[in-house]
PDB file of C-alpha atoms in Angstrom:
ATOM      1  CA  ASP A  16     -12.261  10.800  61.450  1.00 63.00           C
ATOM      2  CA  THR A  17     -10.998  12.741  58.417  1.00 67.00           C
ATOM      3  CA  GLU A  18      -9.831   9.738  56.444  1.00 90.00           C
ATOM      4  CA  VAL A  19     -10.700   8.267  53.099  1.00 95.00           C
ATOM      5  CA  THR A  20      -9.687   4.618  53.115  1.00 96.00           C
ATOM      6  CA  GLN A  21      -8.883   2.755  49.915  1.00 97.00           C
ATOM      7  CA  THR A  22      -8.294  -0.965  49.508  1.00 97.00           C
ATOM      8  CA  PRO A  23      -6.298  -2.687  48.264  1.00 97.00           C
ATOM      9  CA  LYS A  24      -3.168  -0.518  48.230  1.00 96.00           C
ATOM     10  CA  HIS A  25      -1.663  -2.541  45.391  1.00 96.00           C
ATOM     11  CA  LEU A  26      -3.302  -4.770  42.781  1.00 96.00           C
ATOM     12  CA  VAL A  27      -1.864  -6.819  39.938  1.00 96.00           C
ATOM     13  CA  MET A  28      -4.358  -8.308  37.510  1.00 93.00           C
ATOM     14  CA  GLY A  29      -4.439  -9.994  34.140  1.00 91.00           C
ATOM     15  CA  MET A  30      -6.451  -8.676  31.226  1.00 90.00           C
ATOM     16  CA  THR A  31      -9.138 -11.327  31.697  1.00 89.00           C
ATOM     17  CA  ASN A  32      -9.591 -10.800  35.431  1.00 90.00           C
ATOM     18  CA  LYS A  33     -12.444  -9.094  37.253  1.00 95.00           C
ATOM     19  CA  LYS A  34     -11.516  -7.122  40.343  1.00 96.00           C
ATOM     20  CA  SER A  35     -12.922  -4.286  42.455  1.00 97.00           C
ATOM     21  CA  LEU A  36     -11.391  -1.279  44.158  1.00 98.00           C
ATOM     22  CA  LYS A  37     -13.023  -0.074  47.341  1.00 98.00           C
ATOM     23  CA  CYS A  38     -13.250   3.314  48.993  1.00 98.00           C
ATOM     24  CA  GLU A  39     -14.828   4.273  52.313  1.00 97.00           C
ATOM     25  CA  GLN A  40     -15.303   7.500  54.268  1.00 96.00           C
ATOM     26  CA  HIS A  41     -17.107   8.265  57.525  1.00 91.00           C
ATOM     27  CA  MET A  42     -17.098  12.050  57.390  1.00 92.00           C
ATOM     28  CA  GLY A  43     -20.737  12.292  56.323  1.00 91.00           C
ATOM     29  CA  HIS A  44     -19.701  13.495  52.883  1.00 92.00           C
ATOM     30  CA  ARG A  45     -22.302  13.161  50.145  1.00 90.00           C
ATOM     31  CA  ALA A  46     -19.996  13.444  47.119  1.00 91.00           C
ATOM     32  CA  MET A  47     -17.403  10.870  46.149  1.00 93.00           C
ATOM     33  CA  TYR A  48     -15.005  10.786  43.227  1.00 93.00           C
ATOM     34  CA  TRP A  49     -12.750   8.437  41.293  1.00 96.00           C
ATOM     35  CA  TYR A  50      -9.582   9.843  39.729  1.00 95.00           C
ATOM     36  CA  LYS A  51      -6.967   8.093  37.590  1.00 96.00           C
ATOM     37  CA  GLN A  52      -3.347   9.212  37.751  1.00 96.00           C
ATOM     38  CA  LYS A  53      -0.578   8.061  35.428  1.00 95.00           C
ATOM     39  CA  ALA A  54       3.038   8.476  36.483  1.00 91.00           C
ATOM     40  CA  LYS A  55       4.236  12.099  36.502  1.00 88.00           C
ATOM     41  CA  LYS A  56       0.797  13.337  35.375  1.00 92.00           C
ATOM     42  CA  PRO A  57      -1.950  15.124  37.322  1.00 93.00           C
ATOM     43  CA  PRO A  58      -5.046  13.204  38.450  1.00 93.00           C
ATOM     44  CA  GLU A  59      -7.817  12.977  35.846  1.00 93.00           C
ATOM     45  CA  LEU A  60     -11.463  12.787  36.876  1.00 91.00           C
ATOM     46  CA  MET A  61     -13.326   9.582  36.001  1.00 94.00           C
ATOM     47  CA  PHE A  62     -16.605   9.641  37.933  1.00 93.00           C
ATOM     48  CA  VAL A  63     -18.484  11.810  40.422  1.00 91.00           C
ATOM     49  CA  TYR A  64     -21.238  10.528  42.672  1.00 91.00           C
ATOM     50  CA  SER A  65     -23.425  13.069  44.385  1.00 88.00           C
ATOM     51  CA  TYR A  66     -25.970  11.799  46.916  1.00 87.00           C
ATOM     52  CA  GLU A  67     -25.292   8.265  45.669  1.00 86.00           C
ATOM     53  CA  LYS A  68     -26.229   9.097  42.102  1.00 88.00           C
ATOM     54  CA  LEU A  69     -23.716   9.239  39.271  1.00 89.00           C
ATOM     55  CA  SER A  70     -23.586  12.876  38.259  1.00 82.00           C
ATOM     56  CA  ILE A  71     -20.488  13.027  36.080  1.00 80.00           C
ATOM     57  CA  ASN A  72     -18.867  10.409  33.878  1.00 82.00           C
ATOM     58  CA  GLU A  73     -15.959  11.818  31.952  1.00 82.00           C
ATOM     59  CA  SER A  74     -16.350   9.403  29.000  1.00 83.00           C
ATOM     60  CA  VAL A  75     -14.575   6.576  30.735  1.00 92.00           C
ATOM     61  CA  PRO A  76     -14.479   3.167  28.939  1.00 93.00           C
ATOM     62  CA  SER A  77     -17.147   0.686  30.024  1.00 93.00           C
ATOM     63  CA  ARG A  78     -14.505  -1.700  31.346  1.00 95.00           C
ATOM     64  CA  PHE A  79     -14.594   0.604  34.402  1.00 96.00           C
ATOM     65  CA  SER A  80     -17.889   0.373  36.272  1.00 95.00           C
ATOM     66  CA  PRO A  81     -18.502   2.506  39.366  1.00 95.00           C
ATOM     67  CA  GLU A  82     -20.931   1.647  42.127  1.00 95.00           C
ATOM     68  CA  CYS A  83     -22.055   3.668  45.134  1.00 93.00           C
ATOM     69  CA  PRO A  84     -23.976   1.297  47.443  1.00 92.00           C
ATOM     70  CA  ASN A  85     -24.425   3.971  50.115  1.00 91.00           C
ATOM     71  CA  SER A  86     -23.142   7.418  50.996  1.00 89.00           C
ATOM     72  CA  SER A  87     -20.036   6.036  52.741  1.00 94.00           C
ATOM     73  CA  LEU A  88     -18.895   3.530  50.142  1.00 96.00           C
ATOM     74  CA  LEU A  89     -17.663   3.783  46.583  1.00 96.00           C
ATOM     75  CA  ASN A  90     -16.509   0.860  44.463  1.00 97.00           C
ATOM     76  CA  LEU A  91     -14.830   0.684  41.091  1.00 97.00           C
ATOM     77  CA  HIS A  92     -15.368  -2.614  39.277  1.00 97.00           C
ATOM     78  CA  LEU A  93     -12.711  -3.561  36.753  1.00 96.00           C
ATOM     79  CA  HIS A  94     -13.146  -6.017  33.892  1.00 95.00           C
ATOM     80  CA  ALA A  95     -11.078  -6.812  30.800  1.00 94.00           C
ATOM     81  CA  LEU A  96      -8.600  -4.027  31.454  1.00 94.00           C
ATOM     82  CA  GLN A  97      -5.713  -3.161  29.168  1.00 95.00           C
ATOM     83  CA  PRO A  98      -2.058  -2.650  30.144  1.00 95.00           C
ATOM     84  CA  GLU A  99      -2.461   1.095  29.526  1.00 95.00           C
ATOM     85  CA  ASP A 100      -4.992   1.158  32.385  1.00 96.00           C
ATOM     86  CA  SER A 101      -2.115   0.632  34.809  1.00 97.00           C
ATOM     87  CA  ALA A 102      -2.126   3.699  37.052  1.00 97.00           C
ATOM     88  CA  LEU A 103      -2.761   5.011  40.548  1.00 96.00           C
ATOM     89  CA  TYR A 104      -6.511   5.131  41.203  1.00 97.00           C
ATOM     90  CA  LEU A 105      -7.512   7.740  43.723  1.00 96.00           C
ATOM     91  CA  CYS A 106     -10.782   8.089  45.590  1.00 96.00           C
ATOM     92  CA  ALA A 107     -11.853  11.402  47.085  1.00 93.00           C
ATOM     93  CA  SER A 108     -14.810  12.818  48.957  1.00 93.00           C
ATOM     94  CA  SER A 109     -16.259  16.223  49.755  1.00 90.00           C
ATOM     95  CA  GLN A 110     -19.236  17.513  51.680  1.00 87.00           C
ATOM     96  CA  ASP A 111     -21.175  17.709  48.444  1.00 76.00           C
ATOM     97  CA  ALA A 112     -20.444  18.306  44.777  1.00 71.00           C
ATOM     98  CA  GLY A 113     -22.095  21.690  44.639  1.00 68.00           C
ATOM     99  CA  THR A 114     -20.861  25.219  44.755  1.00 61.00           C
ATOM    100  CA  GLY A 115     -20.030  25.992  48.281  1.00 55.00           C
ATOM    101  CA  GLY A 116     -16.307  26.089  48.756  1.00 52.00           C
ATOM    102  CA  LEU A 117     -15.669  22.447  49.434  1.00 75.00           C
ATOM    103  CA  LYS A 118     -12.536  20.801  50.651  1.00 84.00           C
ATOM    104  CA  LEU A 119     -11.608  17.581  48.899  1.00 88.00           C
ATOM    105  CA  PHE A 120     -10.185  14.698  50.906  1.00 91.00           C
ATOM    106  CA  PHE A 121      -8.202  12.018  49.087  1.00 93.00           C
ATOM    107  CA  GLY A 122      -7.404   8.427  49.914  1.00 95.00           C
ATOM    108  CA  SER A 123      -3.875   7.076  49.535  1.00 94.00           C
ATOM    109  CA  GLY A 124      -4.789   5.313  46.307  1.00 95.00           C
ATOM    110  CA  THR A 125      -4.628   1.865  44.737  1.00 97.00           C
ATOM    111  CA  GLN A 126      -1.601   1.235  42.526  1.00 96.00           C
ATOM    112  CA  LEU A 127      -2.931  -0.972  39.733  1.00 97.00           C
ATOM    113  CA  SER A 128      -0.784  -2.996  37.339  1.00 96.00           C
ATOM    114  CA  VAL A 129      -2.431  -4.780  34.409  1.00 95.00           C
ATOM    115  CA  LEU A 130      -0.343  -7.537  32.847  1.00 93.00           C
TER     116      LEU A 130
ATOM    117  CA  LYS B   5     -12.850  24.303  29.645  1.00 81.00           C
ATOM    118  CA  GLN B   6     -10.602  25.127  32.583  1.00 87.00           C
ATOM    119  CA  GLU B   7      -6.867  24.889  31.902  1.00 91.00           C
ATOM    120  CA  VAL B   8      -4.353  25.091  34.705  1.00 94.00           C
ATOM    121  CA  THR B   9      -0.653  25.871  34.359  1.00 96.00           C
ATOM    122  CA  GLN B  10       1.935  25.559  37.085  1.00 97.00           C
ATOM    123  CA  ILE B  11       5.364  27.163  36.967  1.00 96.00           C
ATOM    124  CA  PRO B  12       8.063  26.041  37.505  1.00 96.00           C
ATOM    125  CA  ALA B  13       7.610  22.372  36.612  1.00 96.00           C
ATOM    126  CA  ALA B  14      10.505  21.447  38.906  1.00 96.00           C
ATOM    127  CA  LEU B  15      12.485  23.284  41.546  1.00 96.00           C
ATOM    128  CA  SER B  16      15.538  22.329  43.583  1.00 97.00           C
ATOM    129  CA  VAL B  17      16.570  24.575  46.479  1.00 96.00           C
ATOM    130  CA  PRO B  18      18.865  24.378  49.518  1.00 97.00           C
ATOM    131  CA  GLU B  19      17.264  23.987  52.905  1.00 97.00           C
ATOM    132  CA  GLY B  20      16.112  27.215  54.533  1.00 97.00           C
ATOM    133  CA  GLU B  21      15.171  29.090  51.370  1.00 97.00           C
ATOM    134  CA  ASN B  22      11.843  30.822  50.946  1.00 97.00           C
ATOM    135  CA  LEU B  23      10.144  29.899  47.688  1.00 95.00           C
ATOM    136  CA  VAL B  24       7.122  30.669  45.541  1.00 97.00           C
ATOM    137  CA  LEU B  25       5.128  28.277  43.394  1.00 97.00           C
ATOM    138  CA  ASN B  26       2.861  29.724  40.723  1.00 98.00           C
ATOM    139  CA  CYS B  27      -0.492  28.589  39.377  1.00 97.00           C
ATOM    140  CA  SER B  28      -2.555  30.191  36.615  1.00 97.00           C
ATOM    141  CA  PHE B  29      -5.986  29.218  35.338  1.00 95.00           C
ATOM    142  CA  THR B  30      -8.046  30.269  32.350  1.00 93.00           C
ATOM    143  CA  ASP B  31     -11.594  30.348  33.741  1.00 90.00           C
ATOM    144  CA  SER B  32     -11.854  32.824  36.616  1.00 88.00           C
ATOM    145  CA  ALA B  33     -15.441  31.773  37.495  1.00 88.00           C
ATOM    146  CA  ILE B  34     -14.316  29.601  40.388  1.00 88.00           C
ATOM    147  CA  TYR B  35     -15.715  28.948  43.863  1.00 86.00           C
ATOM    148  CA  ASN B  36     -12.389  28.116  45.465  1.00 90.00           C
ATOM    149  CA  LEU B  37      -8.863  26.943  44.795  1.00 93.00           C
ATOM    150  CA  GLN B  38      -7.009  24.206  46.646  1.00 93.00           C
ATOM    151  CA  TRP B  39      -3.323  23.506  46.942  1.00 96.00           C
ATOM    152  CA  PHE B  40      -2.331  19.876  47.438  1.00 96.00           C
ATOM    153  CA  ARG B  41       0.854  18.044  48.224  1.00 97.00           C
ATOM    154  CA  GLN B  42       1.609  14.591  46.789  1.00 96.00           C
ATOM    155  CA  ASP B  43       4.444  12.284  47.778  1.00 93.00           C
ATOM    156  CA  PRO B  44       5.543   9.700  45.161  1.00 88.00           C
ATOM    157  CA  GLY B  45       2.996   6.892  44.722  1.00 85.00           C
ATOM    158  CA  LYS B  46       0.735   8.354  47.408  1.00 88.00           C
ATOM    159  CA  GLY B  47      -2.568  10.174  47.548  1.00 89.00           C
ATOM    160  CA  LEU B  48      -3.042  13.930  47.736  1.00 93.00           C
ATOM    161  CA  THR B  49      -3.015  15.905  50.954  1.00 93.00           C
ATOM    162  CA  SER B  50      -4.931  19.172  50.995  1.00 92.00           C
ATOM    163  CA  LEU B  51      -2.700  22.001  52.216  1.00 95.00           C
ATOM    164  CA  LEU B  52      -4.827  25.105  51.834  1.00 95.00           C
ATOM    165  CA  LEU B  53      -8.228  26.005  50.449  1.00 92.00           C
ATOM    166  CA  ILE B  54      -8.926  29.606  49.446  1.00 92.00           C
ATOM    167  CA  GLN B  55     -12.501  30.662  48.885  1.00 89.00           C
ATOM    168  CA  SER B  56     -13.173  32.870  45.857  1.00 88.00           C
ATOM    169  CA  SER B  57     -14.009  35.761  48.187  1.00 89.00           C
ATOM    170  CA  GLN B  58     -10.672  35.498  50.008  1.00 90.00           C
ATOM    171  CA  ARG B  59      -7.288  36.867  49.030  1.00 92.00           C
ATOM    172  CA  GLU B  60      -5.081  34.525  51.028  1.00 94.00           C
ATOM    173  CA  GLN B  61      -4.866  31.674  53.503  1.00 94.00           C
ATOM    174  CA  THR B  62      -2.069  30.737  55.887  1.00 96.00           C
ATOM    175  CA  SER B  63      -1.140  27.494  57.593  1.00 95.00           C
ATOM    176  CA  GLY B  64       2.159  27.353  59.433  1.00 97.00           C
ATOM    177  CA  ARG B  65       4.984  28.050  56.978  1.00 97.00           C
ATOM    178  CA  LEU B  66       2.583  28.008  54.020  1.00 98.00           C
ATOM    179  CA  ASN B  67       0.766  30.999  52.597  1.00 97.00           C
ATOM    180  CA  ALA B  68      -1.451  30.855  49.529  1.00 97.00           C
ATOM    181  CA  SER B  69      -2.804  33.884  47.708  1.00 97.00           C
ATOM    182  CA  LEU B  70      -5.549  34.123  45.113  1.00 96.00           C
ATOM    183  CA  ASP B  71      -6.168  36.789  42.476  1.00 95.00           C
ATOM    184  CA  LYS B  72      -9.329  35.458  40.928  1.00 92.00           C
ATOM    185  CA  SER B  73      -9.757  38.227  38.356  1.00 91.00           C
ATOM    186  CA  SER B  74      -6.336  37.610  36.841  1.00 94.00           C
ATOM    187  CA  GLY B  75      -6.570  33.844  37.204  1.00 94.00           C
ATOM    188  CA  ARG B  76      -3.526  33.430  39.432  1.00 96.00           C
ATOM    189  CA  SER B  77      -2.585  31.826  42.709  1.00 97.00           C
ATOM    190  CA  THR B  78       0.744  31.507  44.458  1.00 98.00           C
ATOM    191  CA  LEU B  79       1.930  29.187  47.201  1.00 98.00           C
ATOM    192  CA  TYR B  80       4.657  30.638  49.393  1.00 98.00           C
ATOM    193  CA  ILE B  81       6.754  28.236  51.485  1.00 98.00           C
ATOM    194  CA  ALA B  82       8.897  29.843  54.173  1.00 98.00           C
ATOM    195  CA  ALA B  83      12.138  28.372  55.511  1.00 98.00           C
ATOM    196  CA  SER B  84      11.935  25.240  53.356  1.00 97.00           C
ATOM    197  CA  GLN B  85      12.887  21.872  54.854  1.00 97.00           C
ATOM    198  CA  PRO B  86      13.864  18.518  53.272  1.00 97.00           C
ATOM    199  CA  GLY B  87      10.487  17.162  54.419  1.00 96.00           C
ATOM    200  CA  ASP B  88       8.812  19.656  52.078  1.00 97.00           C
ATOM    201  CA  SER B  89      10.126  17.687  49.090  1.00 97.00           C
ATOM    202  CA  ALA B  90       7.070  16.557  47.133  1.00 97.00           C
ATOM    203  CA  THR B  91       4.933  17.526  44.150  1.00 97.00           C
ATOM    204  CA  TYR B  92       2.624  20.477  44.737  1.00 98.00           C
ATOM    205  CA  LEU B  93      -0.605  20.678  42.730  1.00 97.00           C
ATOM    206  CA  CYS B  94      -3.125  23.475  42.464  1.00 95.00           C
ATOM    207  CA  ALA B  95      -6.761  22.863  41.579  1.00 93.00           C
ATOM    208  CA  PRO B  96      -9.384  25.552  40.954  1.00 91.00           C
ATOM    209  CA  PHE B  97     -12.961  24.443  41.589  1.00 86.00           C
ATOM    210  CA  GLY B  98     -15.660  25.945  39.373  1.00 81.00           C
ATOM    211  CA  ASN B  99     -18.644  24.677  37.456  1.00 71.00           C
ATOM    212  CA  THR B 100     -16.787  21.462  36.721  1.00 67.00           C
ATOM    213  CA  PRO B 101     -15.084  19.357  39.367  1.00 69.00           C
ATOM    214  CA  LEU B 102     -11.470  19.906  40.274  1.00 75.00           C
ATOM    215  CA  VAL B 103      -9.056  20.281  37.375  1.00 84.00           C
ATOM    216  CA  PHE B 104      -5.446  19.866  38.382  1.00 92.00           C
ATOM    217  CA  GLY B 105      -2.321  21.530  37.138  1.00 92.00           C
ATOM    218  CA  LYS B 106       0.612  19.286  36.260  1.00 94.00           C
ATOM    219  CA  GLY B 107       2.305  20.260  39.484  1.00 96.00           C
ATOM    220  CA  THR B 108       5.637  21.602  40.648  1.00 97.00           C
ATOM    221  CA  ARG B 109       8.109  18.949  41.740  1.00 97.00           C
ATOM    222  CA  LEU B 110      10.031  20.403  44.687  1.00 97.00           C
ATOM    223  CA  SER B 111      13.292  19.054  46.028  1.00 97.00           C
ATOM    224  CA  VAL B 112      14.775  20.648  49.163  1.00 97.00           C
ATOM    225  CA  ILE B 113      18.406  19.727  49.671  1.00 97.00           C
ATOM    226  CA  ALA B 114      19.783  19.403  53.207  1.00 95.00           C
TER     227      ALA B 114
END
């Protein structure tokens, strides 16, 4: 199984809503990532979890809250988002987040619209 | 901070042509470089990964080369097909997690 599964595929939410994005992999990878991608732009890193601990947070607003309950699961909790947060949110995983020549596997993303 | 540039930004070619996509990066202290393909509104699919110690990698009609010292990589696509139409992104991996170029948007016309 070489898949990273993201749910939901599409999400529409109001600015006062609370929602969560989910990501799952069963490749035994110990590093998982959240990226945000606006239309016609490259993905931008938000968070990196390595061995279930947050290792990198690229100064993302606190209205985005990541959670890594175990090595296979990664959640992104959303609260009080703004319309400019509308984007494709991509989850990825790799064997670990270290140095050794690691292939990154991406999910198909969640297309988020904030009204 | 790693900066990645991809040229051209967009490319439209007739079916059957061979083509080259270029990627340059500013920090040559990398462990590997990956080329990805992205279809509109979809996730990224890894095409090729070149380790820093390698010069090139091949998969089917795709060949990627890496010149780490000069901070350059190229993706060569042979005998292009309409199904190759997508955005192609390169991403060097160094001391910070993957930084992506803005991509080359490829359109192959039947």
